[in-house]
Amino acid sequence: MTLVVMPDTITAVRSYLLTVDELAEVGNRIYYGALPAEPIFPAVRISEIDSTEDVRPAWGRTLLQVDVWHSDGRFRDCRGLAATLAAALVASTNTVADGYVLGGPDNVTGVSFAPFANGWDDTWKPPRPRYVVTAGLLIRPN
Amino acid sequence: MPRSRTVRVGGFQWTPNPDFADDHKNDPKFQNFSFRLASSAARIARTHVPSGFMQKGSLQARLQGRRATTKLNAGANAQVVFQGSGWHLIEFGTPTTPPHAPLRKGIEAAGMRYQPRGGGEE
């Protein structure tokens, strides 16, 4: 019997986003869990909200939350970075890498989005703009 | 378009009802269905509200009493409502706490799709 072990979605998405040239301003500041105590902005955090592995054999559907924080007072830049990040996730369809395949074979089974939620994150002093992208995507082991 | 106008296409005919959406929403069967679906989402959402890990007196602890009282509005526009003003901290997390996302988890688990209206804080 051959076991099919599902890949780690956050690690897979993070490694994919690090290869996207348009996200160069973020650098390697793509975190999961808590941000560092004194992060450098802009910063991105990936969280796995929900996942199911019964979409079809060996395919998993994951609901991700991607947070984007930008420097204080640069709301438009934050929105632009969130949009770029969303576009990068859309372009992840059929990305084949070592250990995982992201996205479905077409747009129907590809990445789905909820509209962005945004606002001033007043947990920072001073408050910083923050965008929240909720995205659902498929992943399977390679 | 008048309701009485009959349309024929390819040998089939029907009478369009421009008030279909309103009639549908006012249908008690649909209202019952909508209410039960929202109830399922709310019940699942309540199970995902974090508790037991907060420090006494913390912001999360102060919000705990309010956020646990999820309520439903019956009718065609059934809603899952979080009480209190700090629910977004639980739903979307903070820089130091993860998003517990009880609302989105409940909606997804109930077979629906999370679809905020956008344009500002949700």
XYZ file of N, CA and C in Angstrom:
792
model
N 0.841 -1.194 0.000
C 0.000 0.000 0.000
C 0.882 1.252 0.000
N 0.518 2.179 -0.846
C 1.249 3.445 -0.929
C 0.418 4.556 -0.308
N 0.955 5.139 0.720
C 0.251 6.234 1.368
C 0.445 7.541 0.603
N -0.625 8.315 0.520
C -0.554 9.633 -0.100
C -0.594 10.667 1.012
N 0.524 11.268 1.284
C 0.630 12.253 2.366
C 0.490 13.649 1.764
N -0.461 14.400 2.310
C -0.712 15.736 1.778
C 0.416 16.681 2.194
N 0.842 17.555 1.303
C 1.914 18.502 1.646
C 1.424 19.604 2.572
N 2.374 20.269 3.198
C 2.068 21.403 4.070
C 1.707 22.604 3.201
N 0.467 23.039 3.317
C -0.008 24.091 2.424
C 0.730 25.402 2.639
N 0.893 25.787 3.887
C 1.528 27.080 4.159
C 2.958 27.098 3.630
N 3.686 26.030 3.881
C 5.055 25.965 3.376
C 5.083 26.016 1.852
N 4.135 25.324 1.236
C 4.087 25.310 -0.225
C 3.767 26.688 -0.783
N 2.755 27.337 -0.220
C 2.375 28.661 -0.717
C 3.495 29.668 -0.461
N 4.112 29.572 0.704
C 5.205 30.498 1.012
C 6.356 30.325 0.023
N 6.739 29.087 -0.226
C 7.852 28.864 -1.153
C 7.492 29.320 -2.556
N 6.204 29.190 -2.903
C 5.793 29.688 -4.221
C 5.868 31.209 -4.285
N 5.348 31.880 -3.261
C 5.336 33.341 -3.273
C 6.754 33.919 -3.277
N 7.692 33.202 -2.675
C 9.070 33.694 -2.662
C 9.681 33.692 -4.049
N 9.088 32.940 -4.959
C 9.630 32.883 -6.323
C 9.006 33.925 -7.245
N 8.010 34.668 -6.751
C 7.316 35.650 -7.587
C 8.103 36.959 -7.597
N 8.522 37.372 -8.768
C 9.364 38.576 -8.875
C 8.614 39.835 -8.449
N 7.306 39.885 -8.724
C 6.535 41.091 -8.417
C 6.417 41.338 -6.916
N 6.717 40.348 -6.117
C 6.641 40.504 -4.667
C 8.016 40.731 -4.060
N 8.914 41.280 -4.865
C 10.293 41.458 -4.394
C 10.375 42.402 -3.204
N 9.447 43.375 -3.133
C 9.519 44.331 -2.024
C 9.243 43.681 -0.671
N 8.563 42.550 -0.701
C 8.311 41.839 0.554
C 9.556 41.073 1.002
N 10.362 40.674 0.035
C 11.547 39.893 0.369
C 11.152 38.544 0.947
N 11.811 38.141 1.989
C 11.467 36.870 2.639
C 10.622 37.082 3.885
N 9.996 38.251 3.989
C 9.177 38.536 5.177
C 7.764 38.007 5.002
N 7.656 36.766 4.672
C 6.370 36.070 4.583
C 6.323 35.107 5.755
N 5.490 35.450 6.732
C 5.490 34.720 7.997
C 4.252 33.853 8.116
N 4.275 32.973 9.090
C 3.068 32.303 9.537
C 3.080 32.312 11.055
N 1.896 32.283 11.648
C 1.819 32.446 13.092
C 1.890 33.910 13.461
N 2.738 34.242 14.407
C 2.858 35.628 14.857
C 3.999 36.326 14.132
N 3.821 37.617 13.933
C 4.898 38.413 13.349
C 6.008 38.593 14.378
N 7.210 38.881 13.926
C 8.288 39.153 14.884
C 7.952 40.369 15.740
N 8.676 40.526 16.812
C 8.391 41.626 17.737
C 8.540 42.982 17.060
N 9.569 43.146 16.273
C 9.780 44.410 15.562
C 9.984 44.109 14.083
N 8.884 43.859 13.380
C 9.029 43.460 11.975
C 9.383 44.635 11.081
N 9.932 44.314 9.943
C 10.186 45.309 8.900
C 9.041 45.216 7.906
N 8.489 46.360 7.550
C 7.343 46.389 6.652
C 7.786 46.733 5.253
N 7.031 46.290 4.226
C 5.808 45.502 4.314
C 6.067 44.060 4.740
N 5.057 43.480 5.370
C 5.152 42.104 5.838
C 3.864 41.365 5.490
N 3.994 40.076 5.280
C 2.871 39.228 4.881
C 2.806 38.051 5.840
N 1.575 37.676 6.202
C 1.391 36.492 7.040
C 0.385 35.558 6.383
N 0.697 34.288 6.369
C -0.200 33.285 5.806
C -0.756 32.440 6.943
N -2.074 32.263 6.956
C -2.721 31.422 7.962
C -3.649 30.450 7.255
N -3.638 29.224 7.718
C -4.546 28.219 7.174
C -5.800 28.194 8.031
N -6.911 28.601 7.447
C -8.154 28.680 8.202
C -8.849 27.335 8.236
N -8.951 26.724 7.091
C -9.733 25.487 6.995
C -9.157 24.645 5.873
N -9.311 23.364 5.979
C -8.840 22.497 4.910
C -9.686 21.234 4.872
N -9.905 20.769 3.687
C -10.591 19.498 3.497
C -9.759 18.666 2.537
N -9.775 17.388 2.730
C -8.986 16.526 1.869
C -9.870 15.515 1.162
N -11.127 15.872 1.025
C -12.043 14.932 0.383
C -12.651 15.543 -0.882
N -12.004 16.580 -1.431
C -12.509 17.157 -2.670
C -12.510 16.090 -3.753
N -11.402 15.422 -3.853
C -11.254 14.275 -4.749
C -10.015 13.541 -4.261
N -9.792 12.337 -4.675
C -8.644 11.603 -4.142
C -7.335 12.359 -4.333
N -6.615 12.524 -3.252
C -5.293 13.146 -3.247
C -5.330 14.639 -3.549
N -6.509 15.239 -3.573
C -6.595 16.689 -3.723
C -7.114 17.272 -2.415
N -6.507 18.337 -1.969
C -6.978 19.013 -0.780
C -7.383 20.432 -1.108
N -8.461 20.888 -0.515
C -8.847 22.285 -0.669
C -8.542 23.014 0.627
N -7.875 24.129 0.513
C -7.461 24.885 1.681
C -7.997 26.302 1.603
N -8.487 26.777 2.728
C -8.910 28.173 2.828
C -7.824 28.922 3.586
N -7.227 29.883 2.911
C -6.115 30.617 3.491
C -6.511 32.053 3.794
N -5.932 32.584 4.833
C -6.003 34.027 5.063
C -4.601 34.588 4.907
N -4.478 35.570 4.054
C -3.189 36.217 3.834
C -3.312 37.663 4.289
N -2.544 38.023 5.285
C -2.548 39.399 5.816
C -1.394 40.170 5.208
N -1.683 41.402 4.859
C -0.657 42.294 4.320
C -0.612 43.541 5.182
N 0.517 43.798 5.764
C 0.735 45.046 6.511
C 1.740 45.889 5.754
N 1.481 47.170 5.753
C 2.397 48.067 5.062
C 2.831 49.154 6.028
N 3.710 49.993 5.546
C 4.176 51.086 6.387
C 3.016 51.998 6.741
N 3.153 52.710 7.828
C 2.069 53.574 8.265
C 1.808 54.671 7.239
N 0.533 54.936 7.011
C 0.142 56.017 6.124
C 0.201 55.682 4.645
N 0.460 54.453 4.276
C 0.582 54.092 2.870
C -0.482 53.057 2.519
N -1.736 53.511 2.642
C -2.865 52.609 2.439
C -2.926 52.119 0.992
N -2.682 53.043 0.063
C -2.759 52.666 -1.343
C -1.690 51.630 -1.689
N -0.505 51.795 -1.135
C 0.552 50.821 -1.385
C 0.184 49.453 -0.828
N -0.479 49.488 0.342
C -0.896 48.229 0.964
C -1.915 47.516 0.088
N -2.840 48.290 -0.442
C -3.854 47.710 -1.321
C -3.199 47.142 -2.583
N -2.244 47.871 -3.115
C -1.557 47.394 -4.312
C -0.795 46.111 -4.061
N -0.176 46.027 -2.896
C 0.566 44.811 -2.572
C -0.389 43.634 -2.388
N -1.541 43.892 -1.748
C -2.529 42.818 -1.573
C -3.054 42.342 -2.920
N -3.285 43.280 -3.835
C -3.760 42.894 -5.158
C -2.706 42.099 -5.910
N -1.463 42.515 -5.783
C -0.375 41.769 -6.437
C -0.271 40.362 -5.868
N -0.440 40.275 -4.568
C -0.366 38.969 -3.922
C -1.523 38.072 -4.378
N -2.712 38.678 -4.488
C -3.850 37.909 -4.974
C -3.620 37.443 -6.405
N -3.057 38.338 -7.226
C -2.763 37.955 -8.608
C -1.737 36.830 -8.661
N -0.781 36.881 -7.755
C 0.218 35.810 -7.712
C -0.425 34.479 -7.347
N -1.394 34.515 -6.442
C -2.084 33.280 -6.073
C -2.917 32.756 -7.239
N -3.531 33.677 -7.982
C -4.276 33.247 -9.162
C -3.341 32.576 -10.161
N -2.154 33.172 -10.316
C -1.185 32.621 -11.267
C -0.545 31.333 -10.781
N -0.836 30.958 -9.541
C -0.243 29.721 -9.017
C -0.879 28.481 -9.596
N -1.950 28.668 -10.359
C -2.662 27.510 -10.899
C -1.710 26.609 -11.674
N -1.707 25.367 -11.287
C -0.892 24.338 -11.936
C 0.603 24.561 -11.752
N 0.980 25.151 -10.636
C 2.400 25.265 -10.315
C 2.910 23.923 -9.794
N 3.875 23.394 -10.494
C 4.443 22.101 -10.114
C 5.793 22.340 -9.468
N 5.964 21.874 -8.260
C 7.223 22.061 -7.543
C 7.581 20.753 -6.845
N 8.688 20.790 -6.166
C 9.160 19.597 -5.483
C 8.259 19.311 -4.281
N 7.441 18.320 -4.383
C 6.620 17.906 -3.258
C 5.171 18.318 -3.338
N 4.836 19.264 -4.197
C 3.443 19.714 -4.239
C 3.083 20.253 -5.619
N 1.800 20.262 -5.877
C 1.231 20.925 -7.053
C 0.151 21.853 -6.538
N 0.259 23.136 -6.881
C -0.706 24.129 -6.409
C -1.771 24.380 -7.456
N -2.994 24.564 -6.995
C -4.065 24.962 -7.898
C -4.574 23.813 -8.736
N -5.716 24.031 -9.290
C -6.312 23.023 -10.141
C -5.860 23.167 -11.575
N -6.314 22.310 -12.434
C -5.875 22.344 -13.824
C -6.539 23.444 -14.645
N -7.533 24.099 -14.112
C -8.197 25.149 -14.874
C -8.750 26.184 -13.904
N -9.420 27.187 -14.431
C -9.926 28.252 -13.572
C -11.082 27.801 -12.684
N -11.773 26.748 -13.114
C -12.911 26.290 -12.328
C -12.442 25.742 -10.987
N -11.377 24.981 -11.019
C -10.863 24.396 -9.788
C -9.669 25.166 -9.253
N -9.460 26.374 -9.760
C -8.311 27.154 -9.339
C -8.553 27.894 -8.041
N -8.045 29.096 -7.969
C -8.076 29.868 -6.737
C -9.354 30.699 -6.692
N -10.033 30.656 -5.579
C -11.221 31.479 -5.397
C -10.931 32.502 -4.309
N -11.558 33.666 -4.448
C -11.265 34.751 -3.520
C -12.536 35.305 -2.919
N -12.418 35.755 -1.718
C -13.432 36.634 -1.154
C -12.902 38.054 -1.300
N -13.782 39.032 -1.397
C -13.310 40.411 -1.488
C -12.430 40.774 -0.300
N -11.535 41.693 -0.542
C -10.581 42.067 0.499
C -11.296 42.742 1.660
N -10.858 42.409 2.847
C -11.244 43.191 4.020
C -10.054 44.074 4.361
N -10.324 45.273 4.760
C -9.204 46.163 5.022
C -9.554 47.123 6.142
N -8.545 47.739 6.660
C -8.752 48.725 7.709
C -7.440 49.088 8.360
N -7.544 50.020 9.279
C -6.356 50.409 10.028
C -6.168 49.437 11.178
N -4.994 48.864 11.247
C -4.674 47.949 12.327
C -4.122 48.766 13.487
N -4.988 49.015 14.483
C -4.567 49.883 15.590
C -3.883 49.112 16.699
N -3.505 47.868 16.430
C -2.660 47.185 17.409
C -1.215 47.680 17.319
N -0.929 48.443 16.257
C 0.374 49.072 16.132
C 0.260 50.526 16.573
N 1.347 51.058 17.056
C 1.432 52.487 17.365
C 2.531 53.076 16.521
N 2.232 53.923 15.539
C 0.900 54.341 15.096
C 0.216 53.236 14.300
N -1.104 53.352 14.075
C -1.823 52.327 13.306
C -1.258 52.183 11.900
N -1.330 50.959 11.410
C -0.828 50.667 10.066
C -1.964 50.131 9.210
N -1.923 50.398 7.906
C -2.930 49.808 7.024
C -2.730 48.308 6.922
N -3.848 47.602 6.829
C -3.798 46.146 6.759
C -4.868 45.654 5.791
N -4.497 44.752 4.936
C -5.453 44.108 4.046
C -5.490 42.621 4.362
N -6.679 42.057 4.291
C -6.862 40.638 4.540
C -7.414 39.995 3.275
N -6.701 39.057 2.739
C -7.121 38.333 1.548
C -7.493 36.914 1.968
N -8.716 36.523 1.689
C -9.147 35.151 1.949
C -9.196 34.411 0.627
N -8.441 33.349 0.523
C -8.334 32.635 -0.748
C -8.481 31.136 -0.517
N -9.202 30.495 -1.397
C -9.323 29.043 -1.361
C -8.596 28.456 -2.550
N -7.762 27.484 -2.312
C -7.023 26.882 -3.424
C -6.868 25.384 -3.201
N -6.525 24.734 -4.271
C -6.344 23.285 -4.223
C -4.861 22.958 -4.198
N -4.550 21.856 -3.573
C -3.166 21.414 -3.499
C -3.146 19.899 -3.521
N -2.129 19.370 -4.112
C -1.967 17.923 -4.098
C -0.482 17.592 -4.046
N -0.161 16.423 -3.565
C 1.263 16.055 -3.525
C 1.792 15.773 -4.924
N 3.070 15.981 -5.077
C 3.711 15.732 -6.364
C 4.558 14.463 -6.255
N -40.972 43.920 -17.611
C -41.658 42.965 -18.494
C -42.952 42.509 -17.820
N -44.067 42.621 -18.510
C -45.326 42.172 -17.893
C -45.277 40.684 -17.587
N -45.922 40.329 -16.502
C -45.872 38.938 -16.089
C -46.631 38.025 -17.046
N -47.630 38.597 -17.709
C -48.491 37.757 -18.535
C -47.872 37.421 -19.896
N -46.758 38.050 -20.213
C -46.172 37.816 -21.522
C -45.551 36.428 -21.599
N -45.948 35.678 -22.599
C -45.444 34.318 -22.782
C -44.308 34.329 -23.806
N -43.228 33.612 -23.492
C -42.062 33.561 -24.362
C -41.970 32.156 -24.941
N -41.712 32.083 -26.241
C -41.548 30.796 -26.907
C -40.136 30.710 -27.491
N -39.430 29.669 -27.144
C -38.098 29.420 -27.701
C -37.976 27.930 -27.966
N -37.689 27.582 -29.225
C -37.416 26.191 -29.564
C -38.534 25.239 -29.196
N -39.737 25.654 -29.338
C -40.841 24.758 -29.055
C -41.282 24.769 -27.604
N -40.523 25.443 -26.739
C -40.913 25.552 -25.335
C -41.528 26.925 -25.093
N -42.352 27.001 -24.110
C -42.908 28.291 -23.759
C -43.014 28.416 -22.244
N -42.812 29.619 -21.776
C -42.989 29.878 -20.359
C -43.347 31.339 -20.168
N -43.809 31.638 -18.992
C -44.189 33.010 -18.664
C -43.195 33.554 -17.639
N -42.346 34.474 -18.050
C -41.359 35.011 -17.101
C -42.032 35.701 -15.922
N -41.446 35.542 -14.773
C -41.942 36.197 -13.569
C -40.879 37.160 -13.061
N -41.020 38.450 -13.342
C -39.981 39.400 -12.913
C -39.882 39.523 -11.401
N -40.876 39.045 -10.688
C -40.845 39.117 -9.228
C -40.376 37.813 -8.600
N -39.688 36.991 -9.413
C -39.325 35.671 -8.906
C -38.466 35.757 -7.651
N -37.478 36.664 -7.679
C -36.568 36.743 -6.533
C -37.322 37.115 -5.257
N -38.211 38.095 -5.363
C -38.969 38.514 -4.180
C -39.927 37.417 -3.732
N -40.585 36.781 -4.719
C -41.478 35.690 -4.362
C -40.718 34.569 -3.654
N -39.508 34.317 -4.155
C -38.696 33.253 -3.580
C -38.324 33.584 -2.143
N -37.918 34.828 -1.916
C -37.512 35.220 -0.563
C -38.685 35.199 0.410
N -39.873 35.457 -0.107
C -41.040 35.464 0.762
C -41.641 34.085 0.960
N -41.095 33.097 0.265
C -41.606 31.741 0.406
C -41.217 31.189 1.780
N -42.161 30.758 2.592
C -41.805 30.237 3.918
C -40.840 29.061 3.869
N -40.931 28.265 2.806
C -40.007 27.128 2.695
C -38.567 27.622 2.539
N -38.404 28.646 1.705
C -37.051 29.192 1.527
C -36.566 29.861 2.807
N -37.458 30.561 3.490
C -37.064 31.209 4.740
C -36.648 30.180 5.780
N -37.364 29.081 5.818
C -37.017 28.020 6.756
C -35.663 27.415 6.399
N -35.464 27.205 5.099
C -34.194 26.661 4.638
C -33.046 27.605 4.972
N -33.251 28.879 4.703
C -32.221 29.875 4.982
C -31.909 29.939 6.468
N -32.949 29.878 7.266
C -32.762 29.938 8.717
C -31.990 28.726 9.223
N -32.342 27.561 8.715
C -31.657 26.350 9.175
C -30.197 26.337 8.735
N -29.933 26.861 7.532
C -28.554 26.919 7.044
C -27.726 27.859 7.913
N -28.294 29.013 8.215
C -27.591 29.964 9.075
C -27.420 29.405 10.484
N -28.398 28.642 10.947
C -28.277 28.035 12.273
C -27.105 27.070 12.313
N -26.959 26.303 11.253
C -25.831 25.375 11.193
C -24.515 26.128 11.218
N -24.432 27.202 10.416
C -23.199 27.989 10.386
C -22.908 28.587 11.753
N -23.941 29.084 12.421
C -23.738 29.697 13.745
C -23.313 28.662 14.775
N -23.926 27.488 14.709
C -23.578 26.444 15.672
C -22.120 26.022 15.504
N -21.702 25.862 14.262
C -20.309 25.484 14.013
C -19.378 26.624 14.385
N -19.803 27.861 14.095
C -18.963 29.013 14.431
C -18.729 29.086 15.931
N -19.769 28.795 16.700
C -19.606 28.865 18.165
C -18.573 27.875 18.659
N -18.471 26.734 17.992
C -17.495 25.743 18.441
C -16.069 26.180 18.145
N -15.907 27.136 17.243
C -14.564 27.575 16.880
C -14.153 28.846 17.596
N -15.018 29.365 18.440
C -14.625 30.543 19.219
C -13.644 30.100 20.292
N -12.461 30.662 20.309
C -11.452 30.206 21.255
C -11.824 30.577 22.682
N -11.434 29.742 23.582
C -11.662 30.034 24.995
C -10.667 29.237 25.819
N -10.412 29.722 27.002
C -9.603 28.949 27.921
C -8.117 29.230 27.869
N -7.673 30.023 26.936
C -6.240 30.270 26.855
C -5.879 31.711 27.182
N -6.908 32.539 27.379
C -6.616 33.947 27.594
C -6.222 34.217 29.040
N -5.441 35.242 29.203
C -5.105 35.666 30.546
C -6.243 36.518 31.101
N -6.436 36.425 32.405
C -7.506 37.184 33.022
C -7.262 38.686 32.856
N -8.283 39.374 32.398
C -8.166 40.808 32.211
C -7.659 41.216 30.846
N -7.272 40.266 30.013
C -6.769 40.619 28.694
C -7.919 41.042 27.793
N -7.569 41.587 26.650
C -8.592 42.024 25.707
C -9.442 40.840 25.258
N -8.790 39.706 25.000
C -9.544 38.536 24.579
C -10.506 38.073 25.659
N -10.064 38.135 26.904
C -10.919 37.698 27.995
C -12.138 38.601 28.138
N -11.934 39.903 27.944
C -13.065 40.823 28.073
C -14.074 40.615 26.949
N -13.592 40.177 25.809
C -14.491 39.966 24.681
C -15.196 38.621 24.740
N -14.706 37.733 25.588
C -15.208 36.371 25.565
C -16.700 36.301 25.838
N -17.155 37.084 26.826
C -18.558 37.018 27.174
C -19.465 37.468 26.047
N -19.012 38.451 25.288
C -19.868 38.963 24.223
C -19.833 38.067 22.999
N -18.649 37.610 22.661
C -18.546 36.911 21.392
C -19.213 35.543 21.456
N -19.433 35.013 22.667
C -20.032 33.692 22.768
C -21.523 33.726 22.453
N -22.129 34.891 22.473
C -23.567 34.987 22.263
C -23.864 35.289 20.796
N -23.678 34.314 19.990
C -24.045 34.442 18.597
C -25.550 34.284 18.463
N -26.163 35.126 17.681
C -27.613 35.045 17.545
C -28.000 35.001 16.072
N -29.214 34.656 15.826
C -29.727 34.519 14.462
C -30.917 35.429 14.262
N -30.983 36.009 13.076
C -32.165 36.744 12.685
C -32.956 35.899 11.705
N -34.143 35.539 12.060
C -34.936 34.676 11.196
C -35.422 35.459 9.981
N -35.808 34.740 8.967
C -36.334 35.383 7.773
C -35.498 35.100 6.561
N -35.844 35.736 5.456
C -35.134 35.485 4.214
C -33.676 35.896 4.326
N -33.417 36.969 5.051
C -32.053 37.431 5.222
C -31.528 36.956 6.573
N -31.466 35.667 6.722
C -30.950 35.114 7.962
C -29.492 35.505 8.121
N -29.129 35.888 9.311
C -27.787 36.377 9.563
C -27.184 35.697 10.765
N -25.881 35.507 10.677
C -25.122 35.084 11.839
C -24.444 36.323 12.378
N -24.767 36.692 13.580
C -24.313 37.969 14.121
C -23.414 37.720 15.317
N -22.243 38.333 15.266
C -21.365 38.294 16.421
C -21.653 39.500 17.287
N -21.806 39.258 18.538
C -22.064 40.355 19.465
C -20.746 41.006 19.861
N -20.796 42.279 20.075
C -19.608 42.988 20.511
C -18.854 43.599 19.353
N -17.983 44.526 19.682
C -17.270 45.264 18.643
C -15.921 44.667 18.302
N -15.496 43.669 19.046
C -14.143 43.160 18.822
C -14.080 41.829 18.114
N -15.182 41.447 17.467
C -15.200 40.119 16.861
C -14.145 39.992 15.769
N -13.793 41.108 15.108
C -12.833 41.015 14.020
C -11.455 40.601 14.524
N -11.177 40.860 15.806
C -9.900 40.406 16.358
C -9.868 38.886 16.432
N -11.010 38.286 16.722
C -11.096 36.825 16.749
C -11.109 36.277 15.329
N -11.855 36.930 14.474
C -12.023 36.419 13.112
C -10.741 36.550 12.293
N -10.141 37.720 12.321
C -8.991 37.975 11.458
C -7.658 37.936 12.192
N -7.669 37.870 13.500
C -6.431 37.799 14.243
C -5.755 39.151 14.368
N -4.678 39.166 15.090
C -3.853 40.358 15.255
C -2.428 39.982 14.858
N -1.536 40.948 14.820
C -0.151 40.580 14.467
C 0.455 39.524 15.379
N -0.059 39.405 16.590
C 0.532 38.436 17.519
C -0.381 37.248 17.810
N -1.617 37.285 17.346
C -2.514 36.142 17.548
C -3.052 35.675 16.202
N -3.220 34.382 16.040
C -3.669 33.869 14.745
C -5.152 34.133 14.530
N -5.597 34.120 13.285
C -7.029 34.257 13.018
C -7.756 32.951 13.328
N -8.690 32.999 14.253
C -9.454 31.796 14.572
C -10.605 31.591 13.594
N -11.050 32.651 12.959
C -11.992 32.592 11.845
C -13.219 31.731 12.129
N -13.909 31.928 13.259
C -15.091 31.099 13.519
C -16.188 31.310 12.489
N -16.333 32.556 12.021
C -17.402 32.831 11.056
C -17.130 32.130 9.728
N -15.934 32.271 9.222
C -15.618 31.649 7.930
C -15.609 30.124 8.029
N -15.127 29.611 9.161
C -15.153 28.155 9.325
C -16.585 27.637 9.366
N -17.439 28.365 10.084
C -18.831 27.942 10.169
C -19.534 27.997 8.828
N -19.264 29.054 8.088
C -19.911 29.210 6.786
C -19.444 28.124 5.830
N -18.142 27.878 5.807
C -17.620 26.859 4.904
C -18.134 25.476 5.298
N -18.145 25.200 6.598
C -18.577 23.882 7.035
C -20.060 23.665 6.788
N -20.837 24.746 6.751
C -22.267 24.614 6.480
C -22.557 24.509 4.994
N -21.509 24.540 4.187
C -21.689 24.352 2.753
C -21.905 25.630 1.980
N -21.634 26.776 2.600
C -21.787 28.041 1.904
C -20.417 28.637 1.628
N -20.438 29.803 0.987
C -19.192 30.473 0.652
C -19.153 31.831 1.309
N -18.031 32.093 1.976
C -17.861 33.384 2.638
C -17.774 34.481 1.586
N -18.643 35.453 1.646
C -18.705 36.496 0.623
C -19.042 37.829 1.266
N -18.060 38.527 1.841
C -18.356 39.821 2.433
C -18.690 40.839 1.351
N -19.278 41.922 1.758
C -19.690 42.922 0.784
C -18.542 43.798 0.312
N -17.454 43.802 1.062
C -16.300 44.580 0.650
C -16.503 46.053 0.921
N -15.446 46.812 0.680
C -15.528 48.246 0.867
C -15.467 48.632 2.319
N -14.322 48.546 2.918
C -14.180 48.917 4.310
C -14.049 47.697 5.196
N -14.056 47.960 6.470
C -13.867 46.854 7.410
C -15.084 45.960 7.415
N -14.842 44.687 7.421
C -15.939 43.717 7.430
C -16.114 43.159 8.823
